[in-house]
mmCIF file of C-alpha atoms in Angstrom:
data_model
loop_
_atom_site.group_PDB
_atom_site.id
_atom_site.type_symbol
_atom_site.label_atom_id
_atom_site.label_comp_id
_atom_site.label_asym_id
_atom_site.label_seq_id
_atom_site.Cartn_x
_atom_site.Cartn_y
_atom_site.Cartn_z
ATOM 1 C CA MET A 1 -110.598 -68.889 -41.945
ATOM 2 C CA ALA A 2 -111.866 -71.412 -43.745
ATOM 3 C CA LYS A 3 -112.421 -75.016 -42.233
ATOM 4 C CA SER A 4 -109.991 -77.516 -42.220
ATOM 5 C CA ASP A 5 -111.986 -80.065 -44.454
ATOM 6 C CA ASN A 6 -110.346 -83.742 -43.246
ATOM 7 C CA LYS A 7 -112.925 -86.157 -45.849
ATOM 8 C CA GLY A 8 -111.373 -87.763 -47.824
ATOM 9 C CA ARG A 9 -108.132 -87.778 -46.690
ATOM 10 C CA ARG A 10 -106.398 -91.997 -45.311
ATOM 11 C CA PRO A 11 -105.316 -92.047 -41.989
ATOM 12 C CA SER A 12 -101.223 -91.831 -41.800
ATOM 13 C CA LYS A 13 -99.540 -95.227 -42.139
ATOM 14 C CA ASN A 14 -97.667 -95.084 -38.324
ATOM 15 C CA PHE A 15 -101.393 -94.507 -37.085
ATOM 16 C CA LYS A 16 -101.960 -97.377 -34.870
ATOM 17 C CA GLY A 17 -105.593 -96.582 -33.910
ATOM 18 C CA GLY A 18 -106.158 -94.348 -30.922
ATOM 19 C CA ASP A 19 -108.593 -97.440 -29.228
ATOM 20 C CA ARG A 20 -106.106 -100.375 -30.025
ATOM 21 C CA LYS A 21 -105.210 -102.393 -26.924
ATOM 22 C CA LYS A 22 -101.221 -102.140 -25.591
ATOM 23 C CA PRO A 23 -99.923 -106.139 -25.650
ATOM 24 C CA PHE A 24 -99.892 -107.189 -21.360
ATOM 25 C CA ASP A 25 -96.667 -106.183 -20.299
ATOM 26 C CA LYS A 26 -94.759 -108.443 -18.328
ATOM 27 C CA LYS A 27 -92.860 -105.956 -16.580
ATOM 28 C CA PHE A 28 -95.747 -104.402 -14.625
ATOM 29 C CA SER A 29 -97.190 -108.296 -13.802
ATOM 30 C CA SER A 30 -99.119 -107.832 -10.503
ATOM 31 C CA LYS A 31 -97.952 -111.246 -9.636
ATOM 32 C CA PRO A 32 -95.411 -111.284 -7.066
ATOM 33 C CA LYS A 33 -91.877 -112.612 -7.429
ATOM 34 C CA GLN A 34 -91.100 -115.727 -5.258
ATOM 35 C CA SER A 35 -88.219 -114.538 -3.266
ATOM 36 C CA ALA A 36 -86.131 -116.962 -2.460
ATOM 37 C CA PRO A 37 -86.064 -118.827 0.667
ATOM 38 C CA ARG A 38 -83.992 -117.241 3.626
ATOM 39 C CA LYS A 39 -81.091 -119.894 4.950
ATOM 40 C CA PRO A 40 -81.800 -120.643 8.779
ATOM 41 C CA SER A 41 -79.741 -119.033 11.330
ATOM 42 C CA ASN A 42 -76.795 -120.213 12.855
ATOM 43 C CA PRO A 43 -77.262 -120.746 16.107
ATOM 44 C CA ASP A 44 -73.874 -120.818 17.220
ATOM 45 C CA VAL A 45 -72.627 -117.742 15.299
ATOM 46 C CA ILE A 46 -73.302 -114.433 16.865
ATOM 47 C CA ARG A 47 -72.220 -111.055 16.157
ATOM 48 C CA LEU A 48 -70.258 -109.077 17.992
ATOM 49 C CA ASN A 49 -71.828 -105.935 19.757
ATOM 50 C CA ARG A 50 -74.458 -108.638 20.313
ATOM 51 C CA TYR A 51 -72.123 -111.656 22.057
ATOM 52 C CA ILE A 52 -70.206 -107.885 24.489
ATOM 53 C CA ALA A 53 -74.043 -107.452 25.201
ATOM 54 C CA ASN A 54 -75.122 -110.549 26.138
ATOM 55 C CA ALA A 55 -71.868 -111.099 28.393
ATOM 56 C CA GLY A 56 -73.315 -108.223 30.637
ATOM 57 C CA ILE A 57 -70.249 -105.910 29.825
ATOM 58 C CA CYS A 58 -72.619 -103.340 28.501
ATOM 59 C CA SER A 59 -75.443 -102.594 25.677
ATOM 60 C CA ARG A 60 -75.537 -103.571 22.048
ATOM 61 C CA ARG A 61 -75.073 -99.661 20.882
ATOM 62 C CA GLU A 62 -72.315 -99.126 23.721
ATOM 63 C CA ALA A 63 -70.688 -101.897 22.621
ATOM 64 C CA ASP A 64 -70.440 -100.633 18.485
ATOM 65 C CA THR A 65 -68.600 -97.882 19.924
ATOM 66 C CA PHE A 66 -65.844 -100.016 22.561
ATOM 67 C CA ILE A 67 -65.761 -102.088 19.351
ATOM 68 C CA ALA A 68 -64.363 -98.955 17.396
ATOM 69 C CA ALA A 69 -62.217 -97.922 19.903
ATOM 70 C CA GLY A 70 -60.173 -100.843 20.086
ATOM 71 C CA ASN A 71 -60.973 -102.560 23.157
ATOM 72 C CA VAL A 72 -62.697 -106.370 21.840
ATOM 73 C CA THR A 73 -59.584 -108.326 21.148
ATOM 74 C CA VAL A 74 -61.352 -112.336 19.265
ATOM 75 C CA ASN A 75 -58.662 -114.984 18.871
ATOM 76 C CA GLY A 76 -56.355 -112.871 19.781
ATOM 77 C CA LYS A 77 -56.700 -110.282 16.915
ATOM 78 C CA THR A 78 -58.099 -107.260 17.678
ATOM 79 C CA ILE A 79 -61.501 -106.065 16.148
ATOM 80 C CA THR A 80 -62.666 -103.280 15.250
ATOM 81 C CA GLU A 81 -65.362 -104.279 12.113
ATOM 82 C CA MET A 82 -68.666 -103.268 12.637
ATOM 83 C CA GLY A 83 -71.052 -106.163 12.376
ATOM 84 C CA PHE A 84 -68.402 -108.310 13.392
ATOM 85 C CA LYS A 85 -69.729 -112.032 13.795
ATOM 86 C CA VAL A 86 -68.240 -114.928 15.915
ATOM 87 C CA LYS A 87 -68.194 -118.479 16.521
ATOM 88 C CA ARG A 88 -69.422 -119.372 20.293
ATOM 89 C CA SER A 89 -66.626 -120.957 20.684
ATOM 90 C CA ASP A 90 -64.390 -117.750 19.877
ATOM 91 C CA ASP A 91 -61.551 -116.766 23.060
ATOM 92 C CA VAL A 92 -64.393 -112.623 22.564
ATOM 93 C CA ARG A 93 -61.734 -110.679 25.556
ATOM 94 C CA PHE A 94 -62.964 -107.290 26.547
ATOM 95 C CA ASP A 95 -59.958 -105.589 28.456
ATOM 96 C CA GLY A 96 -58.330 -108.312 28.671
ATOM 97 C CA LYS A 97 -60.310 -110.135 30.275
ATOM 98 C CA ARG A 98 -62.324 -113.460 28.505
ATOM 99 C CA LEU A 99 -66.262 -113.079 27.989
ATOM 100 C CA ASN A 100 -69.000 -115.437 29.950
ATOM 101 C CA LEU A 101 -71.196 -115.895 27.405
ATOM 102 C CA GLU A 102 -73.925 -117.078 29.209
ATOM 103 C CA LYS A 103 -76.583 -113.686 29.426
ATOM 104 C CA LYS A 104 -76.841 -111.815 33.133
ATOM 105 C CA GLU A 105 -80.139 -111.594 34.522
ATOM 106 C CA TYR A 106 -81.274 -109.207 37.481
ATOM 107 C CA ILE A 107 -83.898 -109.455 39.032
ATOM 108 C CA LEU A 108 -85.335 -107.585 41.832
ATOM 109 C CA LEU A 109 -87.685 -109.669 44.110
ATOM 110 C CA ASN A 110 -89.891 -107.747 47.209
ATOM 111 C CA LYS A 111 -89.777 -110.947 49.770
ATOM 112 C CA PRO A 112 -92.746 -110.974 52.094
ATOM 113 C CA LYS A 113 -92.501 -112.540 55.462
ATOM 114 C CA ASN A 114 -92.015 -116.143 56.018
ATOM 115 C CA PHE A 115 -89.294 -116.609 52.810
ATOM 116 C CA ILE A 116 -85.190 -117.656 54.279
ATOM 117 C CA THR A 117 -83.022 -116.175 51.823
ATOM 118 C CA THR A 118 -80.689 -119.405 50.560
ATOM 119 C CA THR A 119 -80.868 -121.938 47.041
ATOM 120 C CA SER A 120 -82.293 -124.778 49.797
ATOM 121 C CA ASP A 121 -83.370 -125.514 52.627
ATOM 122 C CA GLU A 122 -82.928 -129.576 54.634
ATOM 123 C CA LYS A 123 -85.959 -128.311 57.692
ATOM 124 C CA GLY A 124 -88.081 -127.712 53.960
ATOM 125 C CA ARG A 125 -88.685 -124.269 55.018
ATOM 126 C CA ARG A 126 -90.328 -121.848 52.473
ATOM 127 C CA THR A 127 -86.961 -120.160 50.390
ATOM 128 C CA VAL A 128 -87.223 -117.424 48.726
ATOM 129 C CA MET A 129 -85.983 -119.601 45.384
ATOM 130 C CA GLU A 130 -89.449 -120.235 44.671
ATOM 131 C CA LEU A 131 -90.567 -116.506 44.738
ATOM 132 C CA ILE A 132 -88.750 -116.279 41.230
ATOM 133 C CA SER A 133 -88.457 -119.603 40.062
ATOM 134 C CA SER A 134 -90.389 -118.940 36.380
ATOM 135 C CA ALA A 135 -88.391 -115.403 36.483
ATOM 136 C CA SER A 136 -85.960 -117.533 34.002
ATOM 137 C CA ASN A 137 -83.847 -120.618 33.430
ATOM 138 C CA ASN A 138 -80.378 -119.301 34.921
ATOM 139 C CA ARG A 139 -79.128 -119.939 37.833
ATOM 140 C CA LEU A 140 -79.272 -116.779 39.555
ATOM 141 C CA LEU A 141 -78.405 -116.293 43.216
ATOM 142 C CA PRO A 142 -79.379 -113.831 45.882
ATOM 143 C CA VAL A 143 -77.376 -110.332 46.318
ATOM 144 C CA GLY A 144 -76.290 -110.635 50.686
ATOM 145 C CA ARG A 145 -79.334 -111.419 52.323
ATOM 146 C CA LEU A 146 -82.700 -110.954 54.452
ATOM 147 C CA ASP A 147 -83.590 -112.339 57.601
ATOM 148 C CA ARG A 148 -87.033 -115.071 57.265
ATOM 149 C CA ASN A 149 -89.201 -112.025 59.219
ATOM 150 C CA THR A 150 -87.672 -109.474 57.135
ATOM 151 C CA THR A 151 -89.617 -108.306 53.996
ATOM 152 C CA GLY A 152 -88.478 -105.834 51.254
ATOM 153 C CA LEU A 153 -86.062 -105.743 48.612
ATOM 154 C CA LEU A 154 -83.591 -108.091 47.935
ATOM 155 C CA LEU A 155 -81.941 -109.162 44.803
ATOM 156 C CA PHE A 156 -81.027 -111.529 42.227
ATOM 157 C CA THR A 157 -78.548 -112.400 39.733
ATOM 158 C CA ASN A 158 -75.733 -114.528 38.686
ATOM 159 C CA ASP A 159 -72.766 -111.629 38.133
ATOM 160 C CA GLY A 160 -70.369 -112.928 40.110
ATOM 161 C CA ASP A 161 -69.038 -109.224 39.723
ATOM 162 C CA LEU A 162 -71.761 -107.539 40.963
ATOM 163 C CA THR A 163 -72.528 -108.901 43.168
ATOM 164 C CA LYS A 164 -68.677 -108.792 44.755
ATOM 165 C CA LYS A 165 -69.392 -105.457 44.343
ATOM 166 C CA LEU A 166 -72.406 -104.909 46.506
ATOM 167 C CA THR A 167 -71.561 -106.540 48.875
ATOM 168 C CA HIS A 168 -67.969 -105.802 49.673
ATOM 169 C CA PRO A 169 -68.301 -102.703 52.756
ATOM 170 C CA LYS A 170 -65.837 -100.985 50.534
ATOM 171 C CA HIS A 171 -68.261 -99.827 48.651
ATOM 172 C CA ASN A 172 -70.718 -98.324 51.137
ATOM 173 C CA VAL A 173 -74.100 -99.656 49.270
ATOM 174 C CA ARG A 174 -76.781 -97.840 49.971
ATOM 175 C CA LYS A 175 -79.199 -99.484 51.765
ATOM 176 C CA ILE A 176 -82.838 -98.007 54.149
ATOM 177 C CA TYR A 177 -84.995 -99.595 55.911
ATOM 178 C CA HIS A 178 -88.584 -99.083 57.670
ATOM 179 C CA VAL A 179 -88.250 -100.206 61.175
ATOM 180 C CA HIS A 180 -91.078 -100.416 63.186
ATOM 181 C CA LEU A 181 -90.658 -100.351 67.268
ATOM 182 C CA ASP A 182 -92.594 -102.009 70.230
ATOM 183 C CA ASN A 183 -92.414 -98.932 71.880
ATOM 184 C CA ASN A 184 -91.617 -95.279 71.132
ATOM 185 C CA LEU A 185 -88.188 -94.524 70.009
ATOM 186 C CA SER A 186 -86.817 -92.173 73.093
ATOM 187 C CA LEU A 187 -84.947 -89.472 71.579
ATOM 188 C CA ALA A 188 -82.049 -89.568 73.223
ATOM 189 C CA ASP A 189 -81.566 -93.334 72.294
ATOM 190 C CA LEU A 190 -82.279 -91.770 68.311
ATOM 191 C CA HIS A 191 -78.928 -89.888 69.513
ATOM 192 C CA LYS A 192 -77.354 -93.217 70.313
ATOM 193 C CA ILE A 193 -77.734 -95.013 67.862
ATOM 194 C CA GLU A 194 -76.314 -90.961 65.312
ATOM 195 C CA ALA A 195 -73.647 -90.942 67.587
ATOM 196 C CA GLY A 196 -72.947 -95.271 67.665
ATOM 197 C CA LEU A 197 -72.828 -98.853 69.326
ATOM 198 C CA GLU A 198 -71.083 -101.053 71.144
ATOM 199 C CA LEU A 199 -71.958 -104.320 70.086
ATOM 200 C CA GLU A 200 -70.934 -108.276 70.939
ATOM 201 C CA ASP A 201 -69.309 -108.504 67.039
ATOM 202 C CA GLY A 202 -68.080 -104.497 67.689
ATOM 203 C CA PRO A 203 -68.604 -101.072 66.260
ATOM 204 C CA ILE A 204 -71.628 -100.329 64.032
ATOM 205 C CA THR A 205 -72.816 -96.503 62.346
ATOM 206 C CA VAL A 206 -75.087 -95.719 60.529
ATOM 207 C CA ASP A 207 -75.530 -93.808 57.882
ATOM 208 C CA SER A 208 -78.756 -91.165 59.437
ATOM 209 C CA VAL A 209 -81.612 -92.511 61.559
ATOM 210 C CA SER A 210 -84.732 -90.484 61.384
ATOM 211 C CA TYR A 211 -88.373 -90.648 62.813
ATOM 212 C CA ILE A 212 -91.281 -91.232 59.783
ATOM 213 C CA GLN A 213 -92.702 -87.885 59.458
ATOM 214 C CA GLY A 214 -96.603 -87.835 60.166
ATOM 215 C CA ALA A 215 -96.266 -91.838 62.506
ATOM 216 C CA PRO A 216 -95.664 -92.911 65.685
ATOM 217 C CA LYS A 217 -92.195 -92.143 67.106
ATOM 218 C CA ARG A 218 -92.097 -95.788 66.924
ATOM 219 C CA GLU A 219 -91.264 -95.881 63.263
ATOM 220 C CA VAL A 220 -87.480 -95.425 62.466
ATOM 221 C CA GLY A 221 -86.101 -94.867 59.522
ATOM 222 C CA VAL A 222 -82.600 -96.086 59.320
ATOM 223 C CA GLU A 223 -79.626 -95.694 56.325
ATOM 224 C CA ILE A 224 -77.178 -97.778 57.186
ATOM 225 C CA HIS A 225 -74.110 -99.610 54.723
ATOM 226 C CA SER A 226 -73.339 -102.498 56.899
ATOM 227 C CA GLY A 227 -73.977 -106.159 55.580
ATOM 228 C CA ARG A 228 -73.251 -106.787 58.866
ATOM 229 C CA ASN A 229 -76.444 -110.056 60.601
ATOM 230 C CA ARG A 230 -79.276 -108.428 61.326
ATOM 231 C CA ILE A 231 -77.537 -105.429 62.282
ATOM 232 C CA VAL A 232 -80.754 -103.007 62.516
ATOM 233 C CA ARG A 233 -82.490 -105.667 64.110
ATOM 234 C CA ARG A 234 -79.456 -106.233 66.691
ATOM 235 C CA ILE A 235 -78.927 -102.060 67.172
ATOM 236 C CA PHE A 236 -82.600 -101.541 68.551
ATOM 237 C CA GLU A 237 -82.671 -105.027 70.819
ATOM 238 C CA HIS A 238 -79.171 -102.594 72.083
ATOM 239 C CA LEU A 239 -81.075 -100.095 73.665
ATOM 240 C CA GLY A 240 -84.087 -102.516 74.531
ATOM 241 C CA TYR A 241 -86.446 -102.403 71.795
ATOM 242 C CA ASN A 242 -87.990 -104.968 70.390
ATOM 243 C CA VAL A 243 -88.772 -104.897 66.258
ATOM 244 C CA THR A 244 -91.460 -105.889 64.888
ATOM 245 C CA LYS A 245 -91.349 -105.376 61.217
ATOM 246 C CA LEU A 246 -88.431 -104.575 59.482
ATOM 247 C CA ASP A 247 -89.111 -103.495 55.523
ATOM 248 C CA ARG A 248 -85.825 -102.927 53.058
ATOM 249 C CA VAL A 249 -87.526 -99.897 50.776
ATOM 250 C CA ILE A 250 -84.398 -99.025 49.110
ATOM 251 C CA PHE A 251 -81.287 -101.377 48.315
ATOM 252 C CA ALA A 252 -78.604 -99.289 46.074
ATOM 253 C CA GLY A 253 -80.578 -97.161 44.885
ATOM 254 C CA LEU A 254 -83.269 -99.848 43.312
ATOM 255 C CA THR A 255 -86.875 -98.682 44.954
ATOM 256 C CA LYS A 256 -90.225 -100.905 45.700
ATOM 257 C CA LYS A 257 -91.993 -98.271 43.835
ATOM 258 C CA ASP A 258 -94.964 -100.583 41.490
ATOM 259 C CA LEU A 259 -93.954 -103.544 42.655
ATOM 260 C CA PRO A 260 -96.105 -105.504 45.329
ATOM 261 C CA ARG A 261 -95.139 -107.974 48.107
ATOM 262 C CA GLY A 262 -94.581 -111.229 46.594
ATOM 263 C CA HIS A 263 -93.440 -110.298 43.206
ATOM 264 C CA TRP A 264 -90.703 -110.185 41.054
ATOM 265 C CA ARG A 265 -88.963 -107.860 37.837
ATOM 266 C CA HIS A 266 -85.913 -107.452 35.603
ATOM 267 C CA LEU A 267 -84.248 -104.139 35.772
ATOM 268 C CA THR A 268 -83.901 -101.450 33.708
ATOM 269 C CA GLU A 269 -80.889 -101.942 30.608
ATOM 270 C CA GLN A 270 -80.366 -98.342 32.775
ATOM 271 C CA GLU A 271 -81.200 -99.585 36.179
ATOM 272 C CA VAL A 272 -77.973 -101.987 34.907
ATOM 273 C CA ILE A 273 -75.678 -99.085 34.157
ATOM 274 C CA ASN A 274 -76.355 -97.409 37.269
ATOM 275 C CA LEU A 275 -75.222 -100.360 39.428
ATOM 276 C CA LYS A 276 -72.882 -101.069 37.327
ATOM 277 C CA ASN A 277 -71.309 -97.275 38.080
ATOM 278 C CA ILE A 278 -71.100 -97.652 41.466
ATOM 279 C CA LYS A 279 -68.070 -96.975 43.497
#
C-alpha cells in the first residue's frame, strides 16, 4: 500500500497550531480569593446546648437530647430546635427550674496537714483556699470539711445542689479513711467498732472496719458515711487510742490516684456525672 503524501497540502482552516499557548484563564488563577472578614461574635448570645452545659446540668451532647425531648423552655416557650441561640439575659429553664449561667466547676484537692477547712480565718491560720487559689476565678466552697491535721481528699465546687447531696446523711456518701494509731488495735476493739459505739453525742456505726493488709495492726481502714465532727478520731479515742495520722483516701467514689499531696485537679465530665447520679 502506497504511503500518503502530504506535500503541497495546506493546513486546515481550523488548525490552531499545537505549540501556540492558550490565553490565561482567570478561573484557574492561583491567587487565593480574599474571604469576607468574619463578624465578631456576640458574647451575649450563646447556643442553647452550651448554656445548659455551662449551667452544670449535663454535657452539650446530652443537652441536645433533652432539647429535642422538649425539656427546655426559653422565655416560657418550649424549644426543640437544634442550634437555637439564646441571650444571657433570657429565662432558660430545664424541667421548669431556671438555670444559672455561671459555669459549674469541680476541684479535687489532696489536702496536706496544717490547713484548716474554711474560707477565711480570724487567727491568720492557713486555709485550704490558698491551695486552690489558682484553680478558678469563681467562688468555690469546700464540700464538708477535714480538720487541720487530717489529710486527703477534699472537693470544692460552686454547685450548691451537689454540695447539699454530698453532705446530707440520707445519701450515704462513701468515705474511706486510712487510720494510724499509737497502739495496735485489738481484735476485741475492732469488733466493738463493727457492732457500733455510744458516743457523747449519740450512737455511731461504721460501714466497715478492717486491718490494713500487710501493715501493722495499728493501721486500720474505716468506711463511714457519717459527717459528724471529728467522728473517726472520736471513735478510737472512745476506746483509748490516739490517732497519729488520718488520711481520707476515697470520697464519693473519687480517689487520690495520680494526685500528689497538696495538689488539685478538675474532675472529669464522667466523674461529675457519677456524683450527680448518687441516689
